[in-house]
Amino acid sequence: MAQVTINEGVLWVGGEAYPLRNISHVGQRRLTVDQGAAWKTFILRTIGWLIVGGIIAAVGDTVGTLVFLAVEGLLIWRLVSALQKPPLYGLVLNTSGTQREAIWSTRQEEIQQLIYEITKAIGNPEVAQIVINVEHAVHGDLIKQYGAGSIGKAHHSGSGDIRA
């Protein structure tokens, strides 16, 4: 769980402060699993394992067959795990020309509520303190990958990083 607070004209997301007067845009981002890439990875690994594992199963008799089935089961489990990951929704803030993903959640409603409350506070920065608990906040590192080449691991200072 993460806490978002609006108090005295400042938006607090974890330990990060965003003065409301500096926020020029509030929006959301949606990240989903690339199912095509997950299937492609599974198929390529399965083909490779059919070749190597077939040799192991032929040479190792019963033990080789058990190893072959266990590894294939692991490959299937990894595919199913990847395909069942829920989409992630991020709160995007633009401040002074910089776009930042401030917090991530598995629930779109939580991010939409934050957008509504922040927008309302920007229009009336003298409002009383608002505290919003994001129950389904996601923590971890944001790993961006485009196509077959990875651009590496990206860190940001917002409180809701993700692992994708």
PDB file of C-alpha atoms in Angstrom:
ATOM      1  CA  MET A   1       0.000   0.000   0.000  1.00  0.00           C
ATOM      2  CA  ALA A   2       1.173   3.535  -0.761  1.00  0.00           C
ATOM      3  CA  GLN A   3      -0.114   6.824   0.549  1.00  0.00           C
ATOM      4  CA  VAL A   4      -0.762   9.914  -1.552  1.00  0.00           C
ATOM      5  CA  THR A   5      -1.398  13.193   0.265  1.00  0.00           C
ATOM      6  CA  ILE A   6      -2.471  16.622  -0.936  1.00  0.00           C
ATOM      7  CA  ASN A   7      -1.717  19.265   1.683  1.00  0.00           C
ATOM      8  CA  GLU A   8      -1.057  23.019   1.519  1.00  0.00           C
ATOM      9  CA  GLY A   9      -0.759  23.061  -2.275  1.00  0.00           C
ATOM     10  CA  VAL A  10       1.669  20.128  -2.447  1.00  0.00           C
ATOM     11  CA  LEU A  11       1.072  16.603  -3.750  1.00  0.00           C
ATOM     12  CA  TRP A  12       3.054  14.022  -1.764  1.00  0.00           C
ATOM     13  CA  VAL A  13       3.600  10.561  -3.270  1.00  0.00           C
ATOM     14  CA  GLY A  14       5.640   8.619  -0.759  1.00  0.00           C
ATOM     15  CA  GLY A  15       8.684  10.823  -0.149  1.00  0.00           C
ATOM     16  CA  GLU A  16       8.294  12.812  -3.381  1.00  0.00           C
ATOM     17  CA  ALA A  17       6.764  16.313  -3.334  1.00  0.00           C
ATOM     18  CA  TYR A  18       5.082  17.897  -6.358  1.00  0.00           C
ATOM     19  CA  PRO A  19       3.871  21.500  -5.903  1.00  0.00           C
ATOM     20  CA  LEU A  20       0.390  21.659  -7.432  1.00  0.00           C
ATOM     21  CA  ARG A  21       1.179  24.940  -9.216  1.00  0.00           C
ATOM     22  CA  ASN A  22       3.990  23.155 -11.142  1.00  0.00           C
ATOM     23  CA  ILE A  23       1.832  20.276 -12.417  1.00  0.00           C
ATOM     24  CA  SER A  24       0.807  20.971 -16.024  1.00  0.00           C
ATOM     25  CA  HIS A  25      -0.777  17.599 -16.854  1.00  0.00           C
ATOM     26  CA  VAL A  26      -2.159  14.625 -14.959  1.00  0.00           C
ATOM     27  CA  GLY A  27      -2.868  11.360 -16.751  1.00  0.00           C
ATOM     28  CA  GLN A  28      -2.478   7.622 -16.673  1.00  0.00           C
ATOM     29  CA  ARG A  29      -0.398   5.019 -18.456  1.00  0.00           C
ATOM     30  CA  ARG A  30      -1.342   1.375 -18.968  1.00  0.00           C
ATOM     31  CA  LEU A  31       1.187  -1.436 -19.255  1.00  0.00           C
ATOM     32  CA  THR A  32       0.204  -4.906 -20.374  1.00  0.00           C
ATOM     33  CA  VAL A  33       2.065  -8.125 -21.024  1.00  0.00           C
ATOM     34  CA  ASP A  34       3.256  -8.542 -24.604  1.00  0.00           C
ATOM     35  CA  GLN A  35       1.505 -11.853 -25.230  1.00  0.00           C
ATOM     36  CA  GLY A  36       3.073 -12.282 -28.650  1.00  0.00           C
ATOM     37  CA  ALA A  37       6.571 -12.040 -27.178  1.00  0.00           C
ATOM     38  CA  ALA A  38       5.644 -14.431 -24.345  1.00  0.00           C
ATOM     39  CA  TRP A  39       4.404 -17.034 -26.841  1.00  0.00           C
ATOM     40  CA  LYS A  40       7.433 -16.536 -29.103  1.00  0.00           C
ATOM     41  CA  THR A  41       9.818 -17.047 -26.175  1.00  0.00           C
ATOM     42  CA  PHE A  42       7.909 -20.150 -25.083  1.00  0.00           C
ATOM     43  CA  ILE A  43       7.926 -21.676 -28.574  1.00  0.00           C
ATOM     44  CA  LEU A  44      11.645 -21.022 -29.113  1.00  0.00           C
ATOM     45  CA  ARG A  45      12.582 -22.435 -25.708  1.00  0.00           C
ATOM     46  CA  THR A  46      10.322 -25.453 -26.240  1.00  0.00           C
ATOM     47  CA  ILE A  47      11.868 -26.211 -29.638  1.00  0.00           C
ATOM     48  CA  GLY A  48      15.356 -25.950 -28.148  1.00  0.00           C
ATOM     49  CA  TRP A  49      14.368 -28.114 -25.202  1.00  0.00           C
ATOM     50  CA  LEU A  50      12.723 -30.717 -27.471  1.00  0.00           C
ATOM     51  CA  ILE A  51      16.056 -31.158 -29.200  1.00  0.00           C
ATOM     52  CA  VAL A  52      18.295 -31.154 -26.096  1.00  0.00           C
ATOM     53  CA  GLY A  53      15.738 -32.783 -23.793  1.00  0.00           C
ATOM     54  CA  GLY A  54      14.940 -35.456 -26.367  1.00  0.00           C
ATOM     55  CA  ILE A  55      18.576 -36.484 -26.398  1.00  0.00           C
ATOM     56  CA  ILE A  56      18.681 -36.480 -22.569  1.00  0.00           C
ATOM     57  CA  ALA A  57      15.471 -38.536 -22.401  1.00  0.00           C
ATOM     58  CA  ALA A  58      16.793 -41.049 -24.946  1.00  0.00           C
ATOM     59  CA  VAL A  59      20.124 -41.466 -23.144  1.00  0.00           C
ATOM     60  CA  GLY A  60      18.846 -41.269 -19.567  1.00  0.00           C
ATOM     61  CA  ASP A  61      15.839 -43.598 -19.866  1.00  0.00           C
ATOM     62  CA  THR A  62      13.402 -43.010 -16.978  1.00  0.00           C
ATOM     63  CA  VAL A  63      15.419 -40.301 -15.215  1.00  0.00           C
ATOM     64  CA  GLY A  64      16.016 -38.519 -18.515  1.00  0.00           C
ATOM     65  CA  THR A  65      12.298 -38.650 -19.310  1.00  0.00           C
ATOM     66  CA  LEU A  66      11.425 -37.240 -15.875  1.00  0.00           C
ATOM     67  CA  VAL A  67      13.939 -34.400 -16.332  1.00  0.00           C
ATOM     68  CA  PHE A  68      12.522 -33.728 -19.803  1.00  0.00           C
ATOM     69  CA  LEU A  69       8.942 -33.528 -18.458  1.00  0.00           C
ATOM     70  CA  ALA A  70       9.944 -31.393 -15.464  1.00  0.00           C
ATOM     71  CA  VAL A  71      11.716 -28.801 -17.610  1.00  0.00           C
ATOM     72  CA  GLU A  72       8.855 -28.710 -20.116  1.00  0.00           C
ATOM     73  CA  GLY A  73       6.433 -28.248 -17.210  1.00  0.00           C
ATOM     74  CA  LEU A  74       8.561 -25.336 -15.993  1.00  0.00           C
ATOM     75  CA  LEU A  75       8.441 -23.734 -19.444  1.00  0.00           C
ATOM     76  CA  ILE A  76       4.651 -24.066 -19.510  1.00  0.00           C
ATOM     77  CA  TRP A  77       4.368 -22.655 -15.984  1.00  0.00           C
ATOM     78  CA  ARG A  78       6.463 -19.603 -16.963  1.00  0.00           C
ATOM     79  CA  LEU A  79       4.256 -19.002 -20.009  1.00  0.00           C
ATOM     80  CA  VAL A  80       1.048 -19.218 -17.991  1.00  0.00           C
ATOM     81  CA  SER A  81       2.500 -16.941 -15.291  1.00  0.00           C
ATOM     82  CA  ALA A  82       3.450 -14.324 -17.869  1.00  0.00           C
ATOM     83  CA  LEU A  83       0.061 -14.429 -19.599  1.00  0.00           C
ATOM     84  CA  GLN A  84      -1.848 -14.080 -16.309  1.00  0.00           C
ATOM     85  CA  LYS A  85      -0.116 -10.896 -15.143  1.00  0.00           C
ATOM     86  CA  PRO A  86      -2.685  -8.126 -14.716  1.00  0.00           C
ATOM     87  CA  PRO A  87      -2.289  -4.814 -16.520  1.00  0.00           C
ATOM     88  CA  LEU A  88      -0.612  -2.050 -14.524  1.00  0.00           C
ATOM     89  CA  TYR A  89      -1.856   1.527 -14.390  1.00  0.00           C
ATOM     90  CA  GLY A  90       0.436   4.453 -13.646  1.00  0.00           C
ATOM     91  CA  LEU A  91      -0.194   7.994 -12.505  1.00  0.00           C
ATOM     92  CA  VAL A  92       1.664  10.288 -14.899  1.00  0.00           C
ATOM     93  CA  LEU A  93       2.536  13.832 -13.828  1.00  0.00           C
ATOM     94  CA  ASN A  94       4.038  16.486 -16.099  1.00  0.00           C
ATOM     95  CA  THR A  95       5.966  19.123 -14.187  1.00  0.00           C
ATOM     96  CA  SER A  96       8.143  21.779 -15.800  1.00  0.00           C
ATOM     97  CA  GLY A  97       8.411  19.817 -19.035  1.00  0.00           C
ATOM     98  CA  THR A  98       9.315  16.560 -17.285  1.00  0.00           C
ATOM     99  CA  GLN A  99       6.995  13.562 -17.374  1.00  0.00           C
ATOM    100  CA  ARG A 100       7.136  11.218 -14.389  1.00  0.00           C
ATOM    101  CA  GLU A 101       5.296   8.058 -13.472  1.00  0.00           C
ATOM    102  CA  ALA A 102       4.610   8.786  -9.812  1.00  0.00           C
ATOM    103  CA  ILE A 103       2.840   5.607  -8.694  1.00  0.00           C
ATOM    104  CA  TRP A 104       1.651   2.306 -10.195  1.00  0.00           C
ATOM    105  CA  SER A 105      -1.327   0.134  -9.294  1.00  0.00           C
ATOM    106  CA  THR A 106      -3.013  -3.013 -10.548  1.00  0.00           C
ATOM    107  CA  ARG A 107      -6.392  -1.234 -10.184  1.00  0.00           C
ATOM    108  CA  GLN A 108      -7.352   1.370 -12.758  1.00  0.00           C
ATOM    109  CA  GLU A 109     -10.000   2.818 -10.415  1.00  0.00           C
ATOM    110  CA  GLU A 110      -7.330   3.833  -7.891  1.00  0.00           C
ATOM    111  CA  ILE A 111      -5.357   5.774 -10.498  1.00  0.00           C
ATOM    112  CA  GLN A 112      -8.531   7.383 -11.865  1.00  0.00           C
ATOM    113  CA  GLN A 113      -9.467   8.517  -8.348  1.00  0.00           C
ATOM    114  CA  LEU A 114      -6.003  10.026  -7.926  1.00  0.00           C
ATOM    115  CA  ILE A 115      -6.320  11.860 -11.252  1.00  0.00           C
ATOM    116  CA  TYR A 116      -9.711  13.236 -10.212  1.00  0.00           C
ATOM    117  CA  GLU A 117      -8.535  14.377  -6.760  1.00  0.00           C
ATOM    118  CA  ILE A 118      -5.289  15.912  -8.072  1.00  0.00           C
ATOM    119  CA  THR A 119      -7.108  17.756 -10.855  1.00  0.00           C
ATOM    120  CA  LYS A 120      -9.663  19.048  -8.360  1.00  0.00           C
ATOM    121  CA  ALA A 121      -6.850  20.191  -6.037  1.00  0.00           C
ATOM    122  CA  ILE A 122      -5.011  21.945  -8.897  1.00  0.00           C
ATOM    123  CA  GLY A 123      -8.199  23.932  -9.552  1.00  0.00           C
ATOM    124  CA  ASN A 124      -8.536  24.775  -5.853  1.00  0.00           C
ATOM    125  CA  PRO A 125      -5.110  24.493  -4.170  1.00  0.00           C
ATOM    126  CA  GLU A 126      -6.445  25.848  -0.861  1.00  0.00           C
ATOM    127  CA  VAL A 127      -8.530  22.719  -0.156  1.00  0.00           C
ATOM    128  CA  ALA A 128      -8.171  20.862   3.105  1.00  0.00           C
ATOM    129  CA  GLN A 129      -5.773  17.957   3.375  1.00  0.00           C
ATOM    130  CA  ILE A 130      -6.645  14.874   1.322  1.00  0.00           C
ATOM    131  CA  VAL A 131      -5.107  11.468   2.024  1.00  0.00           C
ATOM    132  CA  ILE A 132      -5.592   8.664  -0.494  1.00  0.00           C
ATOM    133  CA  ASN A 133      -4.387   5.141   0.205  1.00  0.00           C
ATOM    134  CA  VAL A 134      -3.473   3.178  -2.920  1.00  0.00           C
ATOM    135  CA  GLU A 135      -4.188  -0.370  -1.735  1.00  0.00           C
ATOM    136  CA  HIS A 136      -2.870  -2.148  -4.834  1.00  0.00           C
ATOM    137  CA  ALA A 137       0.332  -0.156  -5.368  1.00  0.00           C
ATOM    138  CA  VAL A 138       3.106  -1.990  -7.174  1.00  0.00           C
ATOM    139  CA  HIS A 139       6.740  -1.786  -6.063  1.00  0.00           C
ATOM    140  CA  GLY A 140       9.926  -2.909  -7.790  1.00  0.00           C
ATOM    141  CA  ASP A 141      12.037  -1.825 -10.762  1.00  0.00           C
ATOM    142  CA  LEU A 142      10.755  -0.681 -14.142  1.00  0.00           C
ATOM    143  CA  ILE A 143      12.340  -2.746 -16.885  1.00  0.00           C
ATOM    144  CA  LYS A 144      11.597  -1.480 -20.388  1.00  0.00           C
ATOM    145  CA  GLN A 145      12.179  -3.641 -23.416  1.00  0.00           C
ATOM    146  CA  TYR A 146      11.311  -2.834 -27.002  1.00  0.00           C
ATOM    147  CA  GLY A 147      11.292  -5.660 -29.501  1.00  0.00           C
ATOM    148  CA  ALA A 148      14.236  -7.996 -29.250  1.00  0.00           C
ATOM    149  CA  GLY A 149      16.656  -5.461 -27.749  1.00  0.00           C
ATOM    150  CA  SER A 150      16.605  -4.366 -24.159  1.00  0.00           C
ATOM    151  CA  ILE A 151      17.304  -0.753 -23.256  1.00  0.00           C
ATOM    152  CA  GLY A 152      18.106  -1.865 -19.745  1.00  0.00           C
ATOM    153  CA  LYS A 153      16.702  -1.166 -16.355  1.00  0.00           C
ATOM    154  CA  ALA A 154      15.198   2.241 -15.648  1.00  0.00           C
ATOM    155  CA  HIS A 155      14.818   3.715 -12.193  1.00  0.00           C
ATOM    156  CA  HIS A 156      12.677   6.618 -11.181  1.00  0.00           C
ATOM    157  CA  SER A 157      12.132   8.281  -7.873  1.00  0.00           C
ATOM    158  CA  GLY A 158       8.363   7.738  -7.701  1.00  0.00           C
ATOM    159  CA  SER A 159       7.064   5.394  -5.053  1.00  0.00           C
ATOM    160  CA  GLY A 160       5.443   2.864  -7.380  1.00  0.00           C
ATOM    161  CA  ASP A 161       8.061   1.308  -9.634  1.00  0.00           C
ATOM    162  CA  ILE A 162       7.165  -1.925 -11.402  1.00  0.00           C
ATOM    163  CA  ARG A 163       8.706  -5.084 -12.729  1.00  0.00           C
ATOM    164  CA  ALA A 164       7.357  -5.832 -16.190  1.00  0.00           C
TER     165      ALA A 164
END
